[in-house]
Structure formats: structure tokens, C-alpha cells
Short mmCIF file of C-alpha atoms and ligand atoms in Angstrom, two decimals:
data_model
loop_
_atom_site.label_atom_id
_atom_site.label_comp_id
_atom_site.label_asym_id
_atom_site.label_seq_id
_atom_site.Cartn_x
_atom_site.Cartn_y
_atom_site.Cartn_z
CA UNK A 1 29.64 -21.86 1.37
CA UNK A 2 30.44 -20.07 -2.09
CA UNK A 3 33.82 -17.75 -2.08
CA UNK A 4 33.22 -13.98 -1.75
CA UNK A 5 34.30 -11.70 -4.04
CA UNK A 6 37.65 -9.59 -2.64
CA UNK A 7 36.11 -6.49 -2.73
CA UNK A 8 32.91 -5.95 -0.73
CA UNK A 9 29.34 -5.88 -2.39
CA UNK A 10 26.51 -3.94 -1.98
CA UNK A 11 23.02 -4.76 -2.35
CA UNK A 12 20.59 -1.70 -2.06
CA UNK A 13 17.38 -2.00 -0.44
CA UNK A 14 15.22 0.14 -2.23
CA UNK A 15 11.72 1.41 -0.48
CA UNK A 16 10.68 0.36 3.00
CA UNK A 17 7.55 -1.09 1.95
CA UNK A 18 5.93 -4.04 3.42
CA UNK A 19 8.64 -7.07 1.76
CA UNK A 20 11.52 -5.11 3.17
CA UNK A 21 10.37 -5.25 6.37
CA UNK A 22 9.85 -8.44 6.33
CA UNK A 23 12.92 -8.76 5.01
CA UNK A 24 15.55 -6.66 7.46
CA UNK A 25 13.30 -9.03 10.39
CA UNK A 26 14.91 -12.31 8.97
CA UNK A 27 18.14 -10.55 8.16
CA UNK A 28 18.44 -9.15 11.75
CA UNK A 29 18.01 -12.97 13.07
CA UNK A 30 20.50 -14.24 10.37
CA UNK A 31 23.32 -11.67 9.54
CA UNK A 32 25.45 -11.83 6.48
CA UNK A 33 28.31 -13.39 5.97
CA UNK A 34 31.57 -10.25 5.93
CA UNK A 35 31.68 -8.83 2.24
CA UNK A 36 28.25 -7.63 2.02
CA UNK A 37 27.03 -3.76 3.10
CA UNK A 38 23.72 -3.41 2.69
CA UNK A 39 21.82 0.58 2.73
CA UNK A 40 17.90 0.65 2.77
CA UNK A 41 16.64 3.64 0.95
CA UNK A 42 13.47 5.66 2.20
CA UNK A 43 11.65 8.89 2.47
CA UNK A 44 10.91 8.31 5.71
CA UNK A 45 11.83 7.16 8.99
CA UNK A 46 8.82 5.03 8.83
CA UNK A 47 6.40 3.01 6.76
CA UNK A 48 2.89 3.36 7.19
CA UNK A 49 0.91 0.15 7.38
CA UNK A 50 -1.80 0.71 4.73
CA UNK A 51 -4.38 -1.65 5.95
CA UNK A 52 -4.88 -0.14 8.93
CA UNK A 53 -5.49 3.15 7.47
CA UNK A 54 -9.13 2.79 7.22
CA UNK A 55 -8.96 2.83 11.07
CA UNK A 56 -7.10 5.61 11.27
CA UNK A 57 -9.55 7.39 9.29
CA UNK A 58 -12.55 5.91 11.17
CA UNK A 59 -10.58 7.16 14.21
CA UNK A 60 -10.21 3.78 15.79
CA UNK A 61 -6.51 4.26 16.27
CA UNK A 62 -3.96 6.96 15.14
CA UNK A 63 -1.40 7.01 12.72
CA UNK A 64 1.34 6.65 14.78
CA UNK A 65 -0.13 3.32 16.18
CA UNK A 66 0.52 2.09 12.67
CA UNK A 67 3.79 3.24 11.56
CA UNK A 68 6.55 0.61 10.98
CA UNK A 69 10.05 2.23 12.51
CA UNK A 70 12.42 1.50 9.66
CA UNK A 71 15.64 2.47 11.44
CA UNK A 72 15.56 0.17 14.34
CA UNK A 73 15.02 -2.31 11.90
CA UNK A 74 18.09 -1.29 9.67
CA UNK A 75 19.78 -1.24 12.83
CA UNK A 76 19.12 -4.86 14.20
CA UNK A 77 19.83 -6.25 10.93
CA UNK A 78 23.34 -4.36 10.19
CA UNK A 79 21.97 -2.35 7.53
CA UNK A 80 22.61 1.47 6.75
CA UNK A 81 19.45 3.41 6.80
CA UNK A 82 19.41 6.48 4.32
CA UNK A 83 16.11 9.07 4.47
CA UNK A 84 15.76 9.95 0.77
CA UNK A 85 13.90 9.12 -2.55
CA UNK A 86 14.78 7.54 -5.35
CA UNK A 87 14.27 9.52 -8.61
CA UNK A 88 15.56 7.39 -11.07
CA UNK A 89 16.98 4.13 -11.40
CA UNK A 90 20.16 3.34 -14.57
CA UNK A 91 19.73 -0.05 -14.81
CA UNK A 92 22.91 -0.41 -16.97
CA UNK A 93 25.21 1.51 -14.80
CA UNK A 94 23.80 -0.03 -11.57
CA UNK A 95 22.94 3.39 -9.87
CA UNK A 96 20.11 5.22 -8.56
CA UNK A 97 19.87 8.94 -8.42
CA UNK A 98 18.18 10.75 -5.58
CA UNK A 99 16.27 13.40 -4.64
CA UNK A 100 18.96 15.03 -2.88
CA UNK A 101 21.09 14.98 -5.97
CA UNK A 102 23.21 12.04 -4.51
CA UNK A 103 24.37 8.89 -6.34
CA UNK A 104 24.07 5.26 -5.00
CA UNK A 105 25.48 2.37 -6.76
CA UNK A 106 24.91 -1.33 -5.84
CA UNK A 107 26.26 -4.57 -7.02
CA UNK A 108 22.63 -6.37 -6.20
CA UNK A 109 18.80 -3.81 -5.65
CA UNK A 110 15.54 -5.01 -4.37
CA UNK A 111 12.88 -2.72 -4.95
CA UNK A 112 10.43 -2.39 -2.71
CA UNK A 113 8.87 1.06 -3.23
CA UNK A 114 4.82 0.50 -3.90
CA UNK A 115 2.75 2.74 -6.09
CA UNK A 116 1.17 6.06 -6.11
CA UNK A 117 -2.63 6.52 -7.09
CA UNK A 118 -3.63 6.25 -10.39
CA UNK A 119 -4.30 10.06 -11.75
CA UNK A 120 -7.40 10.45 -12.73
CA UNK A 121 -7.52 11.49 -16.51
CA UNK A 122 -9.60 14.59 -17.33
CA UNK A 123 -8.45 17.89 -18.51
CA UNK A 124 -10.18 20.07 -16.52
CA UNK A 125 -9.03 21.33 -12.94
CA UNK A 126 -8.26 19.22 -10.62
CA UNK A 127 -7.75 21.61 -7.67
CA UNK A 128 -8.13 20.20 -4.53
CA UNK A 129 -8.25 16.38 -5.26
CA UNK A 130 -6.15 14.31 -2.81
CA UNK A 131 -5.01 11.10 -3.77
CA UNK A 132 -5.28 8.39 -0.64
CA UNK A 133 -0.87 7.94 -1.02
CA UNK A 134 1.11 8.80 0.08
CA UNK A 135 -0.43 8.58 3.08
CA UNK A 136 1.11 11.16 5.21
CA UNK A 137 -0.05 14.22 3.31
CA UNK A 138 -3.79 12.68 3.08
CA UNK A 139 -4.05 12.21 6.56
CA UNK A 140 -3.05 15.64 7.09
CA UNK A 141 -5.39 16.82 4.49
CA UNK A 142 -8.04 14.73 6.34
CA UNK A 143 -7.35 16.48 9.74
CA UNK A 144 -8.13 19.85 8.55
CA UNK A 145 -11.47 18.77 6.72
CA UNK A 146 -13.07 17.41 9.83
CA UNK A 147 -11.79 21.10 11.34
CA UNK A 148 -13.30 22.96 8.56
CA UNK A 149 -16.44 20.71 8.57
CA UNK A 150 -17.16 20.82 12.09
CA UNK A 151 -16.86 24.79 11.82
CA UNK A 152 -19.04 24.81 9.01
CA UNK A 153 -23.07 26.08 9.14
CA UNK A 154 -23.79 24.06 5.86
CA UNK A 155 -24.24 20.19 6.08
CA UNK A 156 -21.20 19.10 4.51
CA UNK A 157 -20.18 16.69 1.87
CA UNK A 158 -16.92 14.62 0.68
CA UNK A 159 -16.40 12.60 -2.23
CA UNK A 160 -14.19 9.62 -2.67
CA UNK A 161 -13.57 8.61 -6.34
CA UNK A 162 -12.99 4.89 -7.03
CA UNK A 163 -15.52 2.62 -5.56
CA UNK A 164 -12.77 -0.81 -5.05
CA UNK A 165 -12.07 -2.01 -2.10
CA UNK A 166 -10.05 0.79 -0.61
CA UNK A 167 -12.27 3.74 -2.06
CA UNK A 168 -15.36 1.71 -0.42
CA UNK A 169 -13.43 0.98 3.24
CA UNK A 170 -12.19 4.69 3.15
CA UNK A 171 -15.90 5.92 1.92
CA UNK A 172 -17.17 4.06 5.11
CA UNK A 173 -14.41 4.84 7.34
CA UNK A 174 -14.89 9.09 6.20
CA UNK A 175 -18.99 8.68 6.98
CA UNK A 176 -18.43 6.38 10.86
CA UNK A 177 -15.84 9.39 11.45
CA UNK A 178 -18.21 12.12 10.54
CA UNK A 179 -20.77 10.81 12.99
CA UNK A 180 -18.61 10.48 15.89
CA UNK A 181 -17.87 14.05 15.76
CA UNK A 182 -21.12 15.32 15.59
CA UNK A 183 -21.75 15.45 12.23
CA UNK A 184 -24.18 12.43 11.24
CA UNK A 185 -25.76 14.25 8.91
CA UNK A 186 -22.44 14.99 6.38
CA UNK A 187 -22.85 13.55 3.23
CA UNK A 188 -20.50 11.04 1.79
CA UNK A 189 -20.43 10.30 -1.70
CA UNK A 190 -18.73 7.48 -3.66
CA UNK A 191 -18.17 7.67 -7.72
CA UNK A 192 -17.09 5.51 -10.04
CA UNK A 193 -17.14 5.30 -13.70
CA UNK A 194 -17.58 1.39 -13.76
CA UNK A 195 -21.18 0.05 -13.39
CA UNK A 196 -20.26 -2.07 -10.37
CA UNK A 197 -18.64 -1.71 -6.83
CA UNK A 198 -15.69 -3.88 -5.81
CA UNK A 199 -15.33 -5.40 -9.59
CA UNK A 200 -13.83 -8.18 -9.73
CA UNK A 201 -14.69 -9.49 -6.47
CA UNK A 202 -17.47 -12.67 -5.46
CA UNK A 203 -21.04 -11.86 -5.70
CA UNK A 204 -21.66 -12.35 -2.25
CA UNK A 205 -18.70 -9.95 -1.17
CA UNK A 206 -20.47 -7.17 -3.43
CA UNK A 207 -23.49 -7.56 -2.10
CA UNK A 208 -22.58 -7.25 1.29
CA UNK A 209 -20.72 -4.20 0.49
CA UNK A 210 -23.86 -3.00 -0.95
CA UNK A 211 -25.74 -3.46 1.90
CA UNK A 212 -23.04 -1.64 4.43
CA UNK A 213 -23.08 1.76 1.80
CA UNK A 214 -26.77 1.45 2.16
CA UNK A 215 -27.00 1.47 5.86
CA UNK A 216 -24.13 4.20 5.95
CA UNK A 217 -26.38 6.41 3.67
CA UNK A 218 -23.37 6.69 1.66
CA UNK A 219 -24.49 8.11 -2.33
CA UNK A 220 -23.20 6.03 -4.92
CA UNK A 221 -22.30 7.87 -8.22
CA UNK A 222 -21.98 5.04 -11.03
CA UNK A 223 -21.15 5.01 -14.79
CA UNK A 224 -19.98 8.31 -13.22
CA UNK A 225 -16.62 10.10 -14.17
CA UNK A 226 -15.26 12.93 -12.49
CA UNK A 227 -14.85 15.91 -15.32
CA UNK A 228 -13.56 18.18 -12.85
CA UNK A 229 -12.54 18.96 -9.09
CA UNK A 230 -12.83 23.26 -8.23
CA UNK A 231 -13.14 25.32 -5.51
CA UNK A 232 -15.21 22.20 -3.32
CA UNK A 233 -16.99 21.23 -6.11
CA UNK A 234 -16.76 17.92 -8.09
CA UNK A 235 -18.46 18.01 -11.47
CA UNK A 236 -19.51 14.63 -13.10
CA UNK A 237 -19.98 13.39 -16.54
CA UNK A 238 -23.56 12.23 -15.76
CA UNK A 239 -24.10 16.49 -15.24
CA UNK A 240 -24.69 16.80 -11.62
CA UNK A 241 -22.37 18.91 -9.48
CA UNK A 242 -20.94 17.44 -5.82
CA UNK A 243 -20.17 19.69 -3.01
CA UNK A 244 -16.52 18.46 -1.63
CA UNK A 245 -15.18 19.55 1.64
CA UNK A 246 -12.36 17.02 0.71
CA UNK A 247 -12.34 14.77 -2.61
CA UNK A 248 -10.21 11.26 -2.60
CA UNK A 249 -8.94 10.06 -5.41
CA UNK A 250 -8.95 6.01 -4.77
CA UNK A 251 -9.11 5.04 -8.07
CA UNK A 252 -6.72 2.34 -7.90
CA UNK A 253 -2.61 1.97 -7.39
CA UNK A 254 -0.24 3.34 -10.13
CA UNK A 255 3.47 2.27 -10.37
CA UNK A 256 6.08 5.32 -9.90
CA UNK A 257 6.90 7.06 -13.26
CA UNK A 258 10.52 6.38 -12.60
CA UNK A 259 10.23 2.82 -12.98
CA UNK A 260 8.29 2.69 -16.11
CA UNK A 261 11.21 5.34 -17.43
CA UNK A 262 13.91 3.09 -16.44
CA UNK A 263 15.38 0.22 -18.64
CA UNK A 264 14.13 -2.31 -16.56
CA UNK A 265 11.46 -4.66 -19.01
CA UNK A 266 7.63 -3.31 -17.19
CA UNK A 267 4.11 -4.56 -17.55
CA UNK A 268 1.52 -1.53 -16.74
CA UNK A 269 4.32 0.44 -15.22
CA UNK A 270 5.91 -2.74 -13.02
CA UNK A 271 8.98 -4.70 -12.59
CA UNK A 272 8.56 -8.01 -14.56
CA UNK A 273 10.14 -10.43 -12.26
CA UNK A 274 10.80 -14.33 -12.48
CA UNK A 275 10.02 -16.87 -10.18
CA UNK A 276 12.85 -15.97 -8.00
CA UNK A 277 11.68 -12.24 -8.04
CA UNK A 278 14.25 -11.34 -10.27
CA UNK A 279 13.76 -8.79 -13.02
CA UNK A 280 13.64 -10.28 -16.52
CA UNK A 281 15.62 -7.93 -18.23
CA UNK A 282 18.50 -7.43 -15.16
CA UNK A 283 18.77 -10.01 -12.96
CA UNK A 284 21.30 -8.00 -10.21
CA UNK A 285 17.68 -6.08 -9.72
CA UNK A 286 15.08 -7.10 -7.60
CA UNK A 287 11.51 -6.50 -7.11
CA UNK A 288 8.71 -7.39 -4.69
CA UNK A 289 4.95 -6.35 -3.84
CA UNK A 290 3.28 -3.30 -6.11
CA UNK A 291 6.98 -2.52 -7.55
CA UNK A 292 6.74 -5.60 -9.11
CA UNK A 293 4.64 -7.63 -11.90
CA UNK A 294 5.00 -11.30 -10.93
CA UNK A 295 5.15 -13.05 -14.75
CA UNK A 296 4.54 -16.78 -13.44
CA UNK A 297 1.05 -15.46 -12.54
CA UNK A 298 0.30 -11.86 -12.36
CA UNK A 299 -0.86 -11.05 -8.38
CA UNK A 300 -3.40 -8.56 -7.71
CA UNK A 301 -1.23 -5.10 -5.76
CA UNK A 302 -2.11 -6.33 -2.16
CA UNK A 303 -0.26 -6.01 0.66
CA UNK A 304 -0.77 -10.18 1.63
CA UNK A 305 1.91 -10.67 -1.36
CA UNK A 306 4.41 -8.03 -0.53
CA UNK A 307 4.67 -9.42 3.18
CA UNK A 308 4.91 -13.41 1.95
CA UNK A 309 7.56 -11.70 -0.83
CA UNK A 310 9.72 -10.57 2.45
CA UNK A 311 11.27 -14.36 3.21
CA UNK A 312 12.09 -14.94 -0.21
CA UNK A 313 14.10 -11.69 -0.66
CA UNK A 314 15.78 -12.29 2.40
CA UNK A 315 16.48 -15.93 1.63
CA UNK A 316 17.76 -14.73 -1.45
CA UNK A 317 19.98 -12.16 -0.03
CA UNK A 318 22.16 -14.81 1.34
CA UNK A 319 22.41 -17.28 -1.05
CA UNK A 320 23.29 -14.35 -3.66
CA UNK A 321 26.14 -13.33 -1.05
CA UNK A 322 27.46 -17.13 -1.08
CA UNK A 323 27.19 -17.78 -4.79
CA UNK A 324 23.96 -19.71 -4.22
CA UNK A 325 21.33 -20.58 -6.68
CA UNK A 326 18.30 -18.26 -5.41
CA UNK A 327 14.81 -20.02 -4.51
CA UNK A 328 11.60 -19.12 -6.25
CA UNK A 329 8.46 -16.76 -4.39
CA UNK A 330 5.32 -19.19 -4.49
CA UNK A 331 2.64 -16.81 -3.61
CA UNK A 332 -0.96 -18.63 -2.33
CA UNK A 333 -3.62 -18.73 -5.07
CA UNK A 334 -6.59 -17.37 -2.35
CA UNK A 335 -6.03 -15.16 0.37
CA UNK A 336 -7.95 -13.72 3.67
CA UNK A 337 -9.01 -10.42 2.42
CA UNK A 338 -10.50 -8.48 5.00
CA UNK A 339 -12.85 -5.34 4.20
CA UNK A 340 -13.18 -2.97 7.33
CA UNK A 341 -17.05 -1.29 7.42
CA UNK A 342 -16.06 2.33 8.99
CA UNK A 343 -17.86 1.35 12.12
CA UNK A 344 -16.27 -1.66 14.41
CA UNK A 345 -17.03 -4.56 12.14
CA UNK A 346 -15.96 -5.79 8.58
CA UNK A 347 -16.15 -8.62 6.29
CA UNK A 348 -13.97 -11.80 5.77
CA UNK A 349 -13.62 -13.69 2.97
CA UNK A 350 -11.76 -16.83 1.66
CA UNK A 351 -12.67 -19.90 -0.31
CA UNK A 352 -15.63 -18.59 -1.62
CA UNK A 353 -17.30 -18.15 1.66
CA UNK A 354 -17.95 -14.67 2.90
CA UNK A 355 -18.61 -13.80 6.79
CA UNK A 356 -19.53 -10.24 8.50
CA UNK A 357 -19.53 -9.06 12.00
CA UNK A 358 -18.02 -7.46 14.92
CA UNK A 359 -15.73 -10.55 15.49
CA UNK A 360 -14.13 -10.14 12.06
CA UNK A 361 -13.15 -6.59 12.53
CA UNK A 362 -11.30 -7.68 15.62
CA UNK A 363 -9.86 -10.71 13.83
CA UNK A 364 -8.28 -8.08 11.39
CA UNK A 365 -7.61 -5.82 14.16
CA UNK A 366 -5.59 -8.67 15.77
CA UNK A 367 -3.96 -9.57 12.34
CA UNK A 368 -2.66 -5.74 11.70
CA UNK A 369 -1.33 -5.02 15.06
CA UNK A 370 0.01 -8.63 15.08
CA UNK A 371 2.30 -7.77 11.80
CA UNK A 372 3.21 -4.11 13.54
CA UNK A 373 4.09 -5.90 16.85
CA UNK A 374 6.43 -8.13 15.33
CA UNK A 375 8.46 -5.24 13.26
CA UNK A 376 8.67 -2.40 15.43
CA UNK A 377 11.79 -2.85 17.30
CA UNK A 378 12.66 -0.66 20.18
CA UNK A 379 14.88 2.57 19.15
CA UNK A 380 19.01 1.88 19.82
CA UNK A 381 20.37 4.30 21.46
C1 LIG B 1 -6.84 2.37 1.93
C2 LIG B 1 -6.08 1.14 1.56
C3 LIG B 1 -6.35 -0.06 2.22
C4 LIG B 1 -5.67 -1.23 1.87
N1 LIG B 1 -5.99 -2.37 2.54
C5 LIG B 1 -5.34 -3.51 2.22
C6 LIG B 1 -5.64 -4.72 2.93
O1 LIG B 1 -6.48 -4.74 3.83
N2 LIG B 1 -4.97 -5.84 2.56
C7 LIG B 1 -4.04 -5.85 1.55
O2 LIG B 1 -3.47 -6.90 1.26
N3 LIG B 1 -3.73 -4.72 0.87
C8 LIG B 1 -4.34 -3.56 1.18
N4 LIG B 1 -4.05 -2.41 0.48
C9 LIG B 1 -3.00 -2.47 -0.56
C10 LIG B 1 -1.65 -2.42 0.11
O3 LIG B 1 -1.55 -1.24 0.84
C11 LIG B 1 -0.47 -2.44 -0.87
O4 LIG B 1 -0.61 -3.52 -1.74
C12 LIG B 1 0.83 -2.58 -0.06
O5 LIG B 1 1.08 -1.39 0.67
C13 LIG B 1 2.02 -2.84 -0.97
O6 LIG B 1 3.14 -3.04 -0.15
P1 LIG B 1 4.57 -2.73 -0.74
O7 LIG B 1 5.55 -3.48 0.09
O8 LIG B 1 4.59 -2.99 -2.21
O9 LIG B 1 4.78 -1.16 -0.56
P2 LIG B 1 4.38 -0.21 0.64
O10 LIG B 1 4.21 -0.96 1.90
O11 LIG B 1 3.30 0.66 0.16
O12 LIG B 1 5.69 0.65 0.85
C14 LIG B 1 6.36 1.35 -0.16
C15 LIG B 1 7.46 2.14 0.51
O13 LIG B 1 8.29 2.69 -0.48
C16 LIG B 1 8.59 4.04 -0.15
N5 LIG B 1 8.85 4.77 -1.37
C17 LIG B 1 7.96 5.25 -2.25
N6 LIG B 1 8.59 5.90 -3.24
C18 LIG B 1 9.90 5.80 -2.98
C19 LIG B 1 11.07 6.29 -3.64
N7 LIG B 1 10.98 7.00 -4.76
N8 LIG B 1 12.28 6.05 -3.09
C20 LIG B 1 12.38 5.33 -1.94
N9 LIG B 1 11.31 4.84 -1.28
C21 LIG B 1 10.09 5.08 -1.80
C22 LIG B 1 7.33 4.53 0.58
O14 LIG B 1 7.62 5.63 1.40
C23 LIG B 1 6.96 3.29 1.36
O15 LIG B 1 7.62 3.27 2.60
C24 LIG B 1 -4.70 -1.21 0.83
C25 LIG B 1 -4.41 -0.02 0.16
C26 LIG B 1 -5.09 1.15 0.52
C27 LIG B 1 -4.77 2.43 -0.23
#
């Protein structure tokens, strides 16, 4: 074991994102070695597990069913929770200002915070467009439009900008919802100013997707761009006009300002990190899943590589608190993505082959609750 330092060092845990989770699970089983305080950072007392939102939406499960309790998890692994935001990071001084005008300064941060919603550029209004994250204040936003739609004479009708993967799940999600409550005939429209759904994704996934928007009677809106969002209507560039009891701006995740302000070197508004997850510019700073722009080969912002991120940073953890040399992230080249279809089935794909049924919704509803099983740890007294 490496000699600690005589005075104690702290490593800040920045975010409470997937990795971290992850992380304070293998920290709780392994503590650190005395000379180390560790504080995780985070607006709130829990972490909502994104890939399950669809099903909140669909109204499969609610949100508290998918909330990760951050403070048990703090507590099991010896770490000081904090509720706040970060605001700004000084890489130089090793500090991070936050929103409640405090200071924190750390000897080692891993940043773990994910990403906003892109905003969608277009100078006209944009009153009463809700971006998907944070999650919190759309889900509240979605409450009150199934209120207002189901006390509404007029057949209503929501849009959801950014046909990828999550506009398309949430598109499909909005619509099963809809129905259950008695409203089969809403309308559910889906825009994007690309030519293509799901770009970048296999034929075969695309055209599956096509076929669920179909049978959902969802309206797709391509080469379409959204000129302006006003008082429930959502005006395109193609000219026509969409009635909105709730727009959804999906169009794709978007680092935090702060991080693209810092010092820190960024690509597109994320940490560059090396193979050991370190940033190129400051090594004493970490970062993992959306935070971060992996420079040995740049990974798509997907959950899958924020939770595999969550042993390394650990790992890392301790061998930076005994003067070790850190070990390197090796994220898989082809991963199980899962596409949920608003009603109880979704699609699977990996290797190039693409499945669909009822069977692979429950495979993903296994895999979800699986990973929120395994880090919500009873409340300590
Ligand atoms: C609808 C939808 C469905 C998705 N489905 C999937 C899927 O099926 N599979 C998949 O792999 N990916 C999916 N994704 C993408 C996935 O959600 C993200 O890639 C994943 O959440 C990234 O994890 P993370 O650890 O980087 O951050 P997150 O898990 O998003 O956590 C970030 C944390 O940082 C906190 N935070 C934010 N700002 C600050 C701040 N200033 N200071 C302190 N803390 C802060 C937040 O409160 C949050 O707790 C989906 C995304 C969406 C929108």
C-alpha cells in the first residue's frame, strides 16, 4: 500500500448520475483506507433512472418506483451527501461553486452530472416547450396535461420534437397513455428536421420503429423544424400549424453550460477524458457517462456506458488514495439497446439482429428494476 498524505484528502463526487451509483455500491463493500473524506454533490435526494421513464409515462409504473435513493447510498459507503448544484467548476483552484453560494474544494472530482436537452434553436417564442430533463419538472408538466386533456371538449394533440430513440419511446409512451385514459382518439405528433427516424441506427431497427408509429397512428412531421411554440400551438417550417396540449423537446442530450465554461479541455460541450477517465487537461478531475467525451473512442450518451463507467471510478478511487497507478474504462463496442413501444412490448437489438415482442419488454422490465433493486438501500435511521 502507497503512504498517505498527512493531511486528509478529499475527492468530490460530483452528480448522482448513473456511474456514481455504481460507484458509492462498490465503495460501500470496500471502504477507504483513513485519509480520504469523500462528499457526493446533488440536487436531489434521488436520481431518476431515465430508462424507465418511458414507463412512467406510459403509466406502467410511477416515478417513485424508479428513483435511485442517493443518501442511503452515501451513507453505506461513508460518504457525505450534500443536496445542491454545481454552478461552476475552477479547474485551477480545485473548487466548485454552488447554487447556494457555497464553496467546495477537493484534492481529486469525478463528475458525474449528465446533460440537459439540447435547446432547440429558433428565434421565435418558445412558450410552453418542455424539455424531457430534468425529469422531475416534465413529469409534473405531464400530469397536468393528461388533467387538462381529459377535461377538454376538443380532441387533443401533443407534439414531441426529436424523432431518436427517446423522442420516438416517449412519442409512443404519450399516445398508449392517452388511450388508457379514455382518450384514444388524442393526437400525437412527432417532428423532426432530419429526413429519417432513429438516424444512425440498423435498417431493420428503423423499420420496425416505423411500423410501431404506424400502428400507434402517431403523425410524423419530417424535414420539419419547429419555428415556434405559442399559446398550444407549434408552428413548423414546412407551414402547417400543430395544436399542443404539451410540446417535448427530445431533440437530443446537451452537456451543462458550466462545463463547456470551465477550463477543463471539452469536445461538443464534454469532458475529454483518457483511458483511465481522466480529464486531459487536469488529471485530479474526473469524468464519466454524458459529462464526459471518451477520446480513445467517442461513446454514444447512453446510460449502458455510464453504469459500466461506475467500477472503474470506484477502482480508481482507491488506487488514487494509495498512490496507485489507475486502470483504464474499456467500454463494449455493441450493446443491448432496448426500445420500449408505449404499450407492453419493445424491441431488442444486438449484433445486428433485431427482435420485438411482449417478452422483450419484460426482459427490459427485468433489466431496469434489476439495476434499481441492487442500488436502493434501505433508509438509516
Ligand atoms: C427518455 C429517455 C430514455 C432513455 N433510455 C435509455 C435506455 O434505454 N438506455 C440507455 O442506455 N440510455 C437511455 N437514455 C440515455 C440515458 O438516460 C443517459 O445516457 C444517462 O442518464 C446518463 O447517465 P449519467 O450517469 O451520465 O447521468 P444521469 O444518470 O442522467 O445523472 C446525472 C445526475 O447529475 C445531477 N446533476 C445535474 N446537474 C447537476 C449539477 N449542476 N450539480 C450537481 N448534480 C447535477 C442530476 O440531478 C442527476 O442526478 C435515455 C434518455 C432519455 C431522455
Amino acid at each position: 500500500m502507497g503512504a498517505l498524505t498527512a493531511r486528509d484528502r478529499h475527492v468530490l463526487l460530483a452528480g448522482g448520475g448513473h456511474a456514481h451509483a455504481v460507484a458509492l455500491r462498490r465503495l460501500a463493500k470496500k471502504p477507504l483506507a483513513p485519509g480520504v473524506s469523500l462528499t457526493l454533490v446533488a440536487p436531489s435526494t434521488q436520481n431518476l433512472y431515465s430508462g424507465a421513464l418511458p414507463g412512467v409515462i406510459a403509466g406502467h409504473w410511477t416515478a417513485d418506483s424508479i428513483g435511485v435513493p442517493l443518501e442511503p447510498l452515501c451513507a453505506a459507503a461513508g460518504v457525505s451527501f450534500v443536496q445542491d448544484s454545481i454552478t461552476s467548476i475552477d479547474a485551477g483552484a480545485n473548487t466548485v461553486q454552488l447554487a447556494s453560494g457555497n464553496t467546495l474544494s477537493f484534492d481529486l472530482a469525478s463528475l458525474d452530472v449528465g446533460s440537459g436537452i439540447r435547446p432547440l434553436e429558433f428565434a421565435g417564442s418558445k412558450n410552453g416547450l418542455v424539455p424531457i430533463r430534468p425529469i422531475s419538472p416534465f413529469l409534473l408538466k405531464w400530469q397536468d396535461a393528461i388533467k387538462s386533456i381529459r377535461g377538454s371538449d376538443t380532441p387533443p394533440s401533443i407534439v414531441v420534437i426529436g424523432a431518436g430513440l427517446a423522442g420516438i419511446e416517449v412519442a409512443l409512451a404519450i399516445k398508449f397513455r392517452l388511450t388508457q385514459v379514455g382518450v384514444p382518439d388524442a393526437k400525437v405528433h412527432l417532428v423532426d428536421a432530419g429526413n429519417e427516424i432513429a438516424s444512425g441506427n440498423s435498417l431493420a431497427l428503423r423499420r420496425k420503429l416505423y411500423r410501431a408509429l404506424d400502428r400507434a397512428n402517431i403523425a410524423l412531421w419530417l424535414n420539419a423544424r419547429v419555428r415556434s411554440v405559442d399559446a398550444g400551438i407549434v408552428s413548423l417550417s414546412t407551414g402547417e400549424t400543430l395544436e399542443a396540449a404539451l410540446a417535448v423537446n427530445c431533440a437530443g442530450s446537451a452537456p451543462h453550460d458550466w462545463i463547456g465554461e470551465s477550463a477543463l479541455s471539452t469536445v461538443q460541450g464534454r469532458v475529454e477524458v483518457d483511458p483511465c477517465l481522466r480529464s486531459t487537461s487536469h488529471t485530479n478531475i474526473w469524468a464519466a457517462g454524458d459529462t464526459s467525451y471518451f477520446k480513445a473512442s467517442p461513446l454514444e450518451p447512453a446510460g449502458v456506458f455510464a453504469v459500466r463507467a461506475g467500477p472503474v471510478i470506484a477502482e480508481n478511487i482507491q488506487r488514487w488514495s494509495q498512490d496507485q497507478p489507475l486502470t483504464h474504462f474499456n467500454p463494449q463496442s455493441d450493446y443491448l439497446k432496448l426500445v420500449s413501444l408505449g404499450e407492453q412490448k419493445a424491441i431488442a437489438e444486438k449484433f445486428g439482429i433485431t427482435l420485438e415482442g411482449g417478452w422483450v419488454w419484460k426482459l427490459k422490465k427485468w433489466i431496469d428494476f434489476s439495476f434499481l433493486r441492487q442500488h436502493s438501500l434501505p433508509a438509516r435511521d
